[in-house]
Coordinates of N, CA and C in Angstrom, one line a residue:
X1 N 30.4 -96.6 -27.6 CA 30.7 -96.0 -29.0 C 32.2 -95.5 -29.0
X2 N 32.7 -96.0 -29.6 CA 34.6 -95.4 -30.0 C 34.5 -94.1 -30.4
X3 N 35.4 -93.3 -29.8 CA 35.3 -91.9 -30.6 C 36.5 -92.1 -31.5
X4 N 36.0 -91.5 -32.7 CA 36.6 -90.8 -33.5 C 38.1 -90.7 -33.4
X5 N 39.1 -91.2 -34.8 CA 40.6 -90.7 -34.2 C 40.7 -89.5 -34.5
X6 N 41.6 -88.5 -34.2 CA 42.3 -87.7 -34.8 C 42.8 -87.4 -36.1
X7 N 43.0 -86.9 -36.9 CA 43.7 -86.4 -37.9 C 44.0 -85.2 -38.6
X8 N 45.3 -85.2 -39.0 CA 45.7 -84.0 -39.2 C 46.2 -83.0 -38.2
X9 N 47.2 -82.1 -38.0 CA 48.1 -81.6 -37.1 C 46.9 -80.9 -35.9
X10 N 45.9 -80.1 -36.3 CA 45.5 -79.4 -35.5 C 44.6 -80.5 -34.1
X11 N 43.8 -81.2 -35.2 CA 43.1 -82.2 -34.9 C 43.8 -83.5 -33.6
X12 N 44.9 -83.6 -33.9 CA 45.9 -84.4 -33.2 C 46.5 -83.3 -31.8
X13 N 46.8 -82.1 -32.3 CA 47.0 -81.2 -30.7 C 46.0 -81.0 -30.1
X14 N 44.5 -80.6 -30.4 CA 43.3 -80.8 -29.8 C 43.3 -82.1 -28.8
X15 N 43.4 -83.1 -29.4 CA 43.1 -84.6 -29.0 C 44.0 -84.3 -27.7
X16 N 45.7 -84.4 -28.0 CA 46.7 -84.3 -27.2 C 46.3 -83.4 -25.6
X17 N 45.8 -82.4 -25.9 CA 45.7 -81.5 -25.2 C 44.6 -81.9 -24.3
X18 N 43.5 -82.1 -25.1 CA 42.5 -82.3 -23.8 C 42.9 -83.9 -23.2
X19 N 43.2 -84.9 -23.8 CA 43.8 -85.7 -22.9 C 44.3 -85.5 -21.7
X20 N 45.8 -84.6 -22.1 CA 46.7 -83.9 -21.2 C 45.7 -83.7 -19.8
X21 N 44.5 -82.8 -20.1 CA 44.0 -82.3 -19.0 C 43.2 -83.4 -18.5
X22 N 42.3 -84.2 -19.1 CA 41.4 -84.8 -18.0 C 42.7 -85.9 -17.3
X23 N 44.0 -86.2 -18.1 CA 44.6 -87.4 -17.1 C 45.8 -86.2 -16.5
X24 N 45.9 -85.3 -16.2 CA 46.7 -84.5 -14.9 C 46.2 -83.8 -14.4
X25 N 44.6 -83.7 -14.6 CA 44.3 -82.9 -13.6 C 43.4 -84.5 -12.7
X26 N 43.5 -85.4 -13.2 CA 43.0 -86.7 -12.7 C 43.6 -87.5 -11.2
X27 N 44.9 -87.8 -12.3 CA 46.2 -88.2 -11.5 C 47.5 -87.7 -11.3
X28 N 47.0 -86.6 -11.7 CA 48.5 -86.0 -11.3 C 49.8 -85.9 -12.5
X29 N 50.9 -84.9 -12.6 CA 51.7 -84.8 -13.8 C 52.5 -85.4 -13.9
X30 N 53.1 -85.9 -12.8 CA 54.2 -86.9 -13.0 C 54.0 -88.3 -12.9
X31 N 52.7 -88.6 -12.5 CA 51.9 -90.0 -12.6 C 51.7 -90.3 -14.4
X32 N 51.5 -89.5 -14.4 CA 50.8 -89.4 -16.4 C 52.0 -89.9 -17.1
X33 N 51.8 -90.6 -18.0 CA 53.2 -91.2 -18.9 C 52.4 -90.4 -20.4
X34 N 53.5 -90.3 -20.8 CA 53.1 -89.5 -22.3 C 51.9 -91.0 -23.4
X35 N 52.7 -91.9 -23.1 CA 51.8 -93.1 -23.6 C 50.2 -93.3 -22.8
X36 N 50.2 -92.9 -22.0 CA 48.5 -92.8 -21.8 C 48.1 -91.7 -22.1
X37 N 48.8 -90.3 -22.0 CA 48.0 -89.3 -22.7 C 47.8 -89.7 -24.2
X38 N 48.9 -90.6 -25.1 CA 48.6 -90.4 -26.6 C 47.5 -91.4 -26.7
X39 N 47.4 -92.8 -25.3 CA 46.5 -93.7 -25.8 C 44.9 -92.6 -25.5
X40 N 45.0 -92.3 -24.5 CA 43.4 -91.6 -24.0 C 43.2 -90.6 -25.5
X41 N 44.3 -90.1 -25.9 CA 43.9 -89.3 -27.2 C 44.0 -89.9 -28.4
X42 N 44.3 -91.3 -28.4 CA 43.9 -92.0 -30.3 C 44.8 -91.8 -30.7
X43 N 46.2 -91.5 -30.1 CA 46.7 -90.9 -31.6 C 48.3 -92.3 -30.9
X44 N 49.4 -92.2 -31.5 CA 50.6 -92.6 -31.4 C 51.4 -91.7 -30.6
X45 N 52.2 -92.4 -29.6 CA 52.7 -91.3 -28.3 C 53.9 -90.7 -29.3
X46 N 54.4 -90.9 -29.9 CA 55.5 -90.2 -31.0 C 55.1 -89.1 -31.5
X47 N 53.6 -88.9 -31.3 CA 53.1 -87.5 -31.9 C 53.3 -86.7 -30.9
X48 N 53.5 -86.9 -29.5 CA 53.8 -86.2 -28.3 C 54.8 -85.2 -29.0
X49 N 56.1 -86.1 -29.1 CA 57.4 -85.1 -29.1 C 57.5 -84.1 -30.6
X50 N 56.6 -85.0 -31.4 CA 56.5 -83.9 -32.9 C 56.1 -82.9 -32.6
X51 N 54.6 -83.1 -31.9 CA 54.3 -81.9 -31.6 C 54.7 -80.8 -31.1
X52 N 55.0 -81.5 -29.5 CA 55.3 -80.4 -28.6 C 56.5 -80.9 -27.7
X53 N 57.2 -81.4 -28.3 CA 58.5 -81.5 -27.6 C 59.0 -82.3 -26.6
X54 N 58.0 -82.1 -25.8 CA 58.0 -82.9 -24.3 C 57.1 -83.1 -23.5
X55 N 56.7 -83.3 -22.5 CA 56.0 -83.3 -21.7 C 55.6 -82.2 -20.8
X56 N 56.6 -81.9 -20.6 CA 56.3 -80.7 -19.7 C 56.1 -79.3 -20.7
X57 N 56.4 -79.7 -21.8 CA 56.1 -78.5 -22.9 C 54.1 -78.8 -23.3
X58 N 54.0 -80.1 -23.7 CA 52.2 -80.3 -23.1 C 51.6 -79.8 -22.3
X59 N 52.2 -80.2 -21.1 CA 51.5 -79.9 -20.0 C 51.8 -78.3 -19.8
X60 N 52.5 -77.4 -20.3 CA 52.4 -75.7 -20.4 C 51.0 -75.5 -21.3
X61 N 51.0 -76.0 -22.0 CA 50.3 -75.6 -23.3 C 48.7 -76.2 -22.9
X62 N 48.6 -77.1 -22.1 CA 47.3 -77.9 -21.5 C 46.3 -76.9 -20.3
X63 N 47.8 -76.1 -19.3 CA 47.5 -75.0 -18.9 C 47.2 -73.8 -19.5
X64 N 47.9 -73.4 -20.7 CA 47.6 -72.5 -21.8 C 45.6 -72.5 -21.9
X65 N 45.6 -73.9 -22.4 CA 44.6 -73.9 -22.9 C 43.3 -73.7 -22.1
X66 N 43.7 -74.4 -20.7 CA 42.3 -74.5 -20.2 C 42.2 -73.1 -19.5
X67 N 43.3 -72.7 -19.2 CA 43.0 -70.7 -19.0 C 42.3 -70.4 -19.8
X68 N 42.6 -70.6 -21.1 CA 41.8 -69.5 -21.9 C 40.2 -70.1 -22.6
X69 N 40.3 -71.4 -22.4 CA 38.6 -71.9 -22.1 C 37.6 -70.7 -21.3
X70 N 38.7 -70.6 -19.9 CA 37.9 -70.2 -18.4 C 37.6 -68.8 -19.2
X71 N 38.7 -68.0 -19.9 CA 38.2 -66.8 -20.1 C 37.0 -66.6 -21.2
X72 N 36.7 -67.8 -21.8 CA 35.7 -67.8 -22.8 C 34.3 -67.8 -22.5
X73 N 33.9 -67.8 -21.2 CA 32.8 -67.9 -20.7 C 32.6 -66.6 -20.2
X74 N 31.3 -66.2 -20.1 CA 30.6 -64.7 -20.3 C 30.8 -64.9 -18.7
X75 N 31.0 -63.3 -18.2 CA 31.4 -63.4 -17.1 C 30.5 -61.5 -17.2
X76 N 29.4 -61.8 -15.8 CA 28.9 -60.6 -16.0 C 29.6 -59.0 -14.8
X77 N 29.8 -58.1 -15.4 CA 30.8 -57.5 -15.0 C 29.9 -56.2 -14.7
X78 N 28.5 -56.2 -14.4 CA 27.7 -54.8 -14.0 C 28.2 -54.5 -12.9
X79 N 28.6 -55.4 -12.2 CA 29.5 -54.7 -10.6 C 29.5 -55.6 -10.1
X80 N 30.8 -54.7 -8.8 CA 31.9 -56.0 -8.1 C 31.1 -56.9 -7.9
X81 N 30.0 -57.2 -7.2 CA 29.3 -58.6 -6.5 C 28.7 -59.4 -7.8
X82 N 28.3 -59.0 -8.9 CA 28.0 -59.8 -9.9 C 29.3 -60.5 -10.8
X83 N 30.6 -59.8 -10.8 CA 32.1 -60.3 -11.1 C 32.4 -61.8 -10.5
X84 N 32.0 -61.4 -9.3 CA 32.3 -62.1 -8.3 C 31.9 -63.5 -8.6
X85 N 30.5 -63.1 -8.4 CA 29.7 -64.3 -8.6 C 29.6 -65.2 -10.1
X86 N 29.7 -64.4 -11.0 CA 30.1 -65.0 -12.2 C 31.4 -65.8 -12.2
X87 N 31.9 -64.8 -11.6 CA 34.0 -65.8 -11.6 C 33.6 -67.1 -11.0
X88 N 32.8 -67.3 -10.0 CA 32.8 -68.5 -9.3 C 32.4 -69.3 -10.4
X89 N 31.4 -68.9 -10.7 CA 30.6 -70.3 -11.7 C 31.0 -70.5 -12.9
X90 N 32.0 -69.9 -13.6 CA 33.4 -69.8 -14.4 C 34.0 -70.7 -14.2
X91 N 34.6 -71.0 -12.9 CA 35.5 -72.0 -12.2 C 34.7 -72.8 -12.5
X92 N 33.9 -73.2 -12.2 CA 32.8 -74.3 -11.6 C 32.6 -74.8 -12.7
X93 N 33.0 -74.3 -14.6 CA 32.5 -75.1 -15.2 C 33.4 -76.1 -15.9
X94 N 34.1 -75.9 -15.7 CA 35.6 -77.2 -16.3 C 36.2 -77.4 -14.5
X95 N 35.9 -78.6 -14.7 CA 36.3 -78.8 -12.7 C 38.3 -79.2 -13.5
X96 N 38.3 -79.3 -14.3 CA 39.3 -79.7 -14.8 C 40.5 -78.7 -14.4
X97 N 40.2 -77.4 -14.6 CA 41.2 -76.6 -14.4 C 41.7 -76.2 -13.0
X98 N 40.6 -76.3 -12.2 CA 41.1 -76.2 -10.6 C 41.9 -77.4 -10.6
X99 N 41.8 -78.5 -10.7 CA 42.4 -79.7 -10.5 C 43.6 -79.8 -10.9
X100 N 43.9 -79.4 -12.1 CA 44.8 -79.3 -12.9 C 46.0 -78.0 -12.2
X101 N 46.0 -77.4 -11.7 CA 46.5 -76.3 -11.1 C 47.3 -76.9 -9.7
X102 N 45.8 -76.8 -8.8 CA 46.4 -77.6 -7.9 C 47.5 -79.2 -7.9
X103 N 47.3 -79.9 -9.2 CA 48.3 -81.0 -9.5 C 49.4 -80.4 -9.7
X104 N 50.0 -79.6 -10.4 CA 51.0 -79.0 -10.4 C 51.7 -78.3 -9.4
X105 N 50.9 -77.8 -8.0 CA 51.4 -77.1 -7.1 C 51.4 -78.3 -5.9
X106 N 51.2 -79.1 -6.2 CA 51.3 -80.5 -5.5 C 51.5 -81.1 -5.9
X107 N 52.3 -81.5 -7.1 CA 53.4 -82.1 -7.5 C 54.4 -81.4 -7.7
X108 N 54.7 -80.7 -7.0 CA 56.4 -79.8 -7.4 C 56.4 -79.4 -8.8
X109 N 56.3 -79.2 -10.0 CA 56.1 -78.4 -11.1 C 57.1 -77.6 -11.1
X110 N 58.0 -77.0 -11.2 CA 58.9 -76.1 -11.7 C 58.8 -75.2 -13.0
X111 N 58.4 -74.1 -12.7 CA 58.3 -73.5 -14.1 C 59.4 -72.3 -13.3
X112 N 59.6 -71.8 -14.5 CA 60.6 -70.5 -14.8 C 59.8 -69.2 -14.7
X113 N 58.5 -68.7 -14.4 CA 58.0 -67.6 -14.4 C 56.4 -67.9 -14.4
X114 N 55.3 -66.3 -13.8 CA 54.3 -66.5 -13.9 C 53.7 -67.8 -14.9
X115 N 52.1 -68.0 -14.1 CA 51.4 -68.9 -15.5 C 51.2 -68.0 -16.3
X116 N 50.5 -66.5 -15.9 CA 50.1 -65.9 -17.1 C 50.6 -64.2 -17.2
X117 N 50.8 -63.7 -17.8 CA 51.4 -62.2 -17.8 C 50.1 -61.3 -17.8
X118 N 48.8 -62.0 -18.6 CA 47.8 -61.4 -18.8 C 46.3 -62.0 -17.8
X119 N 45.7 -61.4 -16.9 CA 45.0 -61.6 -16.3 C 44.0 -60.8 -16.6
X120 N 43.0 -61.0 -17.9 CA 41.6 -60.1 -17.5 C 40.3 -59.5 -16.7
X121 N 40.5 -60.5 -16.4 CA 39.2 -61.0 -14.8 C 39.6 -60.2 -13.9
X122 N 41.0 -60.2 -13.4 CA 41.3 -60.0 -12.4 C 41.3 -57.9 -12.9
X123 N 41.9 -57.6 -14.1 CA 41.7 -56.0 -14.6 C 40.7 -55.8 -14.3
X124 N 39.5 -56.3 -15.1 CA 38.5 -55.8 -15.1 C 37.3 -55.7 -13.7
X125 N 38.0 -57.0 -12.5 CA 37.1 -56.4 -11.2 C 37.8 -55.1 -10.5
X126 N 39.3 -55.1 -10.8 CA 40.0 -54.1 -10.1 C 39.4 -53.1 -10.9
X127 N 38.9 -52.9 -11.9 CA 38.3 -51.4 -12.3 C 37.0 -51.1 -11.3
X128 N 36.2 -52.4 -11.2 CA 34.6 -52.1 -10.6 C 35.4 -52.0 -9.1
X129 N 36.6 -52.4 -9.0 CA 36.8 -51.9 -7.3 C 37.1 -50.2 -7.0
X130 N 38.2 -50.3 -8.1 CA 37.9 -48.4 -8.0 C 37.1 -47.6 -8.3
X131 N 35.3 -48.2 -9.0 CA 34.7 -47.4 -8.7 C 33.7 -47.2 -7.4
X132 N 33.8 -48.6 -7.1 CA 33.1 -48.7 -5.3 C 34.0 -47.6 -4.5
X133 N 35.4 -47.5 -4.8 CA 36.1 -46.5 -4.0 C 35.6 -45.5 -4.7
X134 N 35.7 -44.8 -5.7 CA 35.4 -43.6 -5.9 C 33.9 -42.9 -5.8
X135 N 33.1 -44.0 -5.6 CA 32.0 -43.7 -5.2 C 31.7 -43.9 -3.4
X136 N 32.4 -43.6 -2.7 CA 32.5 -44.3 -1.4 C 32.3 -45.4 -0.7
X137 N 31.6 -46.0 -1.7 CA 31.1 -47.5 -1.0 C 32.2 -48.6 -0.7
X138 N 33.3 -48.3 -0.9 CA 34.4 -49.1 -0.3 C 35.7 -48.4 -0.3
X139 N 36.5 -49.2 1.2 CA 37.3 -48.4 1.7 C 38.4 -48.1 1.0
X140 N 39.0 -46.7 0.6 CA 39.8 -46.3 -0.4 C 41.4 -46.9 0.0
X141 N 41.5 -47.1 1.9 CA 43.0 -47.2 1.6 C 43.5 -48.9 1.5
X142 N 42.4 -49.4 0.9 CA 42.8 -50.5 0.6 C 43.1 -51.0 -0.8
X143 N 44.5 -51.3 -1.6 CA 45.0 -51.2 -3.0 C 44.0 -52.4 -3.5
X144 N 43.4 -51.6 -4.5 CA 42.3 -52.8 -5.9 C 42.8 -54.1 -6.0
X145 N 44.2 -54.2 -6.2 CA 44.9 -55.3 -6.5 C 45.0 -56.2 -5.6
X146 N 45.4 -55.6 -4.1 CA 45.7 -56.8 -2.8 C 44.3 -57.4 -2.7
X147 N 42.9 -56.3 -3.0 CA 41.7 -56.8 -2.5 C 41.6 -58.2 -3.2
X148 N 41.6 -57.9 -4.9 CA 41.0 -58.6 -6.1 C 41.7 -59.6 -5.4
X149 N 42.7 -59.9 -5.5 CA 43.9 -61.3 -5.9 C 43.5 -62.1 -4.3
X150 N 43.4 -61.2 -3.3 CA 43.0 -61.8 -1.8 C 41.4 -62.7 -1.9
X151 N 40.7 -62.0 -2.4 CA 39.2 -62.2 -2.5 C 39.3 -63.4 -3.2
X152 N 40.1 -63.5 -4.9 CA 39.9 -64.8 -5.4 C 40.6 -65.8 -4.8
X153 N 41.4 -66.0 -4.0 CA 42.6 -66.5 -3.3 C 41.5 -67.2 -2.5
X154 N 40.7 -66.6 -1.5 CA 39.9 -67.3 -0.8 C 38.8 -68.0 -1.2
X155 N 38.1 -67.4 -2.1 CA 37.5 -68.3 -3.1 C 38.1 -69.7 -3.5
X156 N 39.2 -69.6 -4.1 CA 39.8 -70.9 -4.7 C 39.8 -71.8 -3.4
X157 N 40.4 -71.1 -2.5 CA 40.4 -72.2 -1.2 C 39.2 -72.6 -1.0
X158 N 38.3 -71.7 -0.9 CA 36.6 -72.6 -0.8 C 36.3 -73.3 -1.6
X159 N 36.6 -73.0 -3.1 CA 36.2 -74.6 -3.5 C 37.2 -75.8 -3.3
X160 N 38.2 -75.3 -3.1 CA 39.6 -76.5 -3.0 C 39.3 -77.2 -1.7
X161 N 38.9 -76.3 -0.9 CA 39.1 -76.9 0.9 C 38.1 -76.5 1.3
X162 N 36.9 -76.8 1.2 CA 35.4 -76.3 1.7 C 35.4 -77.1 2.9
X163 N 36.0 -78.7 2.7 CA 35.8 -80.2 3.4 C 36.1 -79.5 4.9
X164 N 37.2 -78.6 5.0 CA 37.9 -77.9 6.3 C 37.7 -76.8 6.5
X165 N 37.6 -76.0 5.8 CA 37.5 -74.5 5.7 C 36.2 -74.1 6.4
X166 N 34.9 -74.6 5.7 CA 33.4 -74.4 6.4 C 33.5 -74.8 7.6
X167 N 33.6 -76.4 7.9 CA 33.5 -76.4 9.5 C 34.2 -75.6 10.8
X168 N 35.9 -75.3 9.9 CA 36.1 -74.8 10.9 C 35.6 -73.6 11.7
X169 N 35.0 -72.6 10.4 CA 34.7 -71.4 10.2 C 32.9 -71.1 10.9
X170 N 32.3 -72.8 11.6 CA 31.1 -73.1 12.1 C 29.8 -73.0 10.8
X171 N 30.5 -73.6 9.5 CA 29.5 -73.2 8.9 C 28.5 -74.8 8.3
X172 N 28.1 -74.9 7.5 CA 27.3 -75.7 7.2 C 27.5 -76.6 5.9
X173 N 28.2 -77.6 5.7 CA 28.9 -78.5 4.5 C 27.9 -78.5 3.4
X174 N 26.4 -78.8 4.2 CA 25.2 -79.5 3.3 C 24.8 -78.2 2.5
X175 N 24.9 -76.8 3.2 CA 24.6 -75.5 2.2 C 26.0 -74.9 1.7
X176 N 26.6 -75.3 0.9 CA 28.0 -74.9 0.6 C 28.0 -74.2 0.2
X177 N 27.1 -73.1 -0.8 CA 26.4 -71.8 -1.2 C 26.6 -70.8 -0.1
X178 N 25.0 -71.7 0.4 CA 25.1 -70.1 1.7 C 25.9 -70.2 2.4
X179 N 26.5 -71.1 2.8 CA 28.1 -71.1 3.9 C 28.9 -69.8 3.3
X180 N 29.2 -70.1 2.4 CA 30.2 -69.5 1.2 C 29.9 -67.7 1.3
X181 N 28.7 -67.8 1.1 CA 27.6 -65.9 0.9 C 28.1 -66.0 1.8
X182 N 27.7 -66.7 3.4 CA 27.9 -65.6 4.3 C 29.6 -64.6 4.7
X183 N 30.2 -65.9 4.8 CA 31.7 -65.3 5.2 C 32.0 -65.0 3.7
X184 N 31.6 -64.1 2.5 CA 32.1 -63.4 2.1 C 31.0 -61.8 2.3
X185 N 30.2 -62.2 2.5 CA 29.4 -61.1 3.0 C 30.3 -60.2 4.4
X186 N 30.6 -61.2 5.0 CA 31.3 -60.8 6.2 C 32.5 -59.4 5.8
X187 N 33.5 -60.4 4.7 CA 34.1 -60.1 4.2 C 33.9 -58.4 3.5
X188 N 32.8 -58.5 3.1 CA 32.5 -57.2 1.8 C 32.0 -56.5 3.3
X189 N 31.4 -56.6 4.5 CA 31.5 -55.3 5.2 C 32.1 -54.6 6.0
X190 N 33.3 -55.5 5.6 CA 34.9 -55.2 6.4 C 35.4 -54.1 5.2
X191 N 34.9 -54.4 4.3 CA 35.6 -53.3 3.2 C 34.8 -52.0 3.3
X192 N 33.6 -52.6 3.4 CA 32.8 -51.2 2.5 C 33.0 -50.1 4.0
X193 N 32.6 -49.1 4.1 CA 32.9 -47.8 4.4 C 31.9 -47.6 5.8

C-alpha cells in the first residue's frame, strides 16, 4: 500500500523529519543524501532547503524531535529504582533515537554546543536521589548529578554494547534483563549506606 504524500508546510516537515530519522539512524549522516531523505518522505528534495536550510540543520531538528518523542512517554517517578526502570523502557521504545545518537558520535558530527540545555529525566531522578540521601538510604557524599548522568551513561552502554559488556562482566547474553538487574544491583549497594 503507498503511503500517503504530504501536504502543506507542517505536513511536509513531519514527513521530512521522520525520514531524517529512520535513514540516519539506519545508515548513518553523512551516508544519507538529502534526495533519499525527500524520496523516503514523498515529497521533492528542494523542500529540504525551503524548509530547513540544510542538512545538517535537519538533522538538528531530527534530534530535536526524537528527544522530545522520548520525553513524551510516561516515565514513573515514585522512586529512584522505578525512574530507573522506566527510563530504560523509554529508550527501548523508538530504537531510532539510540541509533541516531550514536550515528552522529560515530560519524564525527560537529555541533557548536550541548544537544540539550534542558534535561528533565535527568532533574527529576536527581531530586528522588536527594531524597534517598536525606533519608539515609544512600550515600550523601556522593553529588546527585555525577550519580544520575554516571548510572544513565552505563545504561546507554548496556544497550549499545551488551554484545561485549555482559560477557565480559561473566554475565549471560540470552538473559539480557537479568544480566543488566544484576550489575546494577551491584551498583545501587555500592551507593546505598
Amino acid at each position: 500500500m503507498k503511503k500517503k504524500k504530504p501536504h502543506g508546510r507542517e505536513e511536509v516537515e513531519n514527513a521530512l523529519i521522520e525520514a531524517a530519522a529512520d535513514l540516519f539512524s539506519k545508515n548513518g549522516i553523512h551516508s544519507v543524501s538529502i534526495r533519499e531523505i525527500a524520496s523516503h518522505a514523498g515529497v521533492n528534495h528542494g523542500l529540504v532547503h525551503s524548509y530547513f536550510g540544510s542538512k545538517d540543520n535537519l538533522r538538528q531538528r531530527t534530534r530535536e524531535y526524537l528527544l522530545k518523542n522520548l520525553w513524551k512517554s510516561k516515565i514513573d517517578f515514585t522512586d529512584f529504582n522505578s525512574a530507573l526502570i522506566s527510563g530504560d523502557q523509554v529508550l527501548g521504545k523508538d530504537k531510532r533515537f539510540m541509533s541516531f545518537i550514536l550515528r552522529e558520535v560515530t560519524d564525527n558530527v560537529k555541533d557548536k554546543g550541548p544537544v540539550s540545555n534542558k534535561f528533565p529525566y535527568v532533574e527529576k531522578v536527581v531530586e528522588l536521589v536527594k531524597k534517598e540521601q536525606e533519608n539515609g538510604k544512600m550515600n550523601s557524599h556522593i553529588d546527585p548529578y555525577t550519580l544520575v548522568v554516571g548510572l544513565i551513561a552505563m545504561r546507554i552502554s548496556f544497550i549499545t554494547f551488551r554484545r561485549f559488556l555482559l560477557p565480559a562482566a561473566g554475565k549471560d547474553l540470552l538473559e539480557v534483563e537479568k544480566s543488566i538487574s544484576e550489575i546494577m544491583e551491584e551498583w545501587f549497594s555500592i551507593l546505598s549506606k
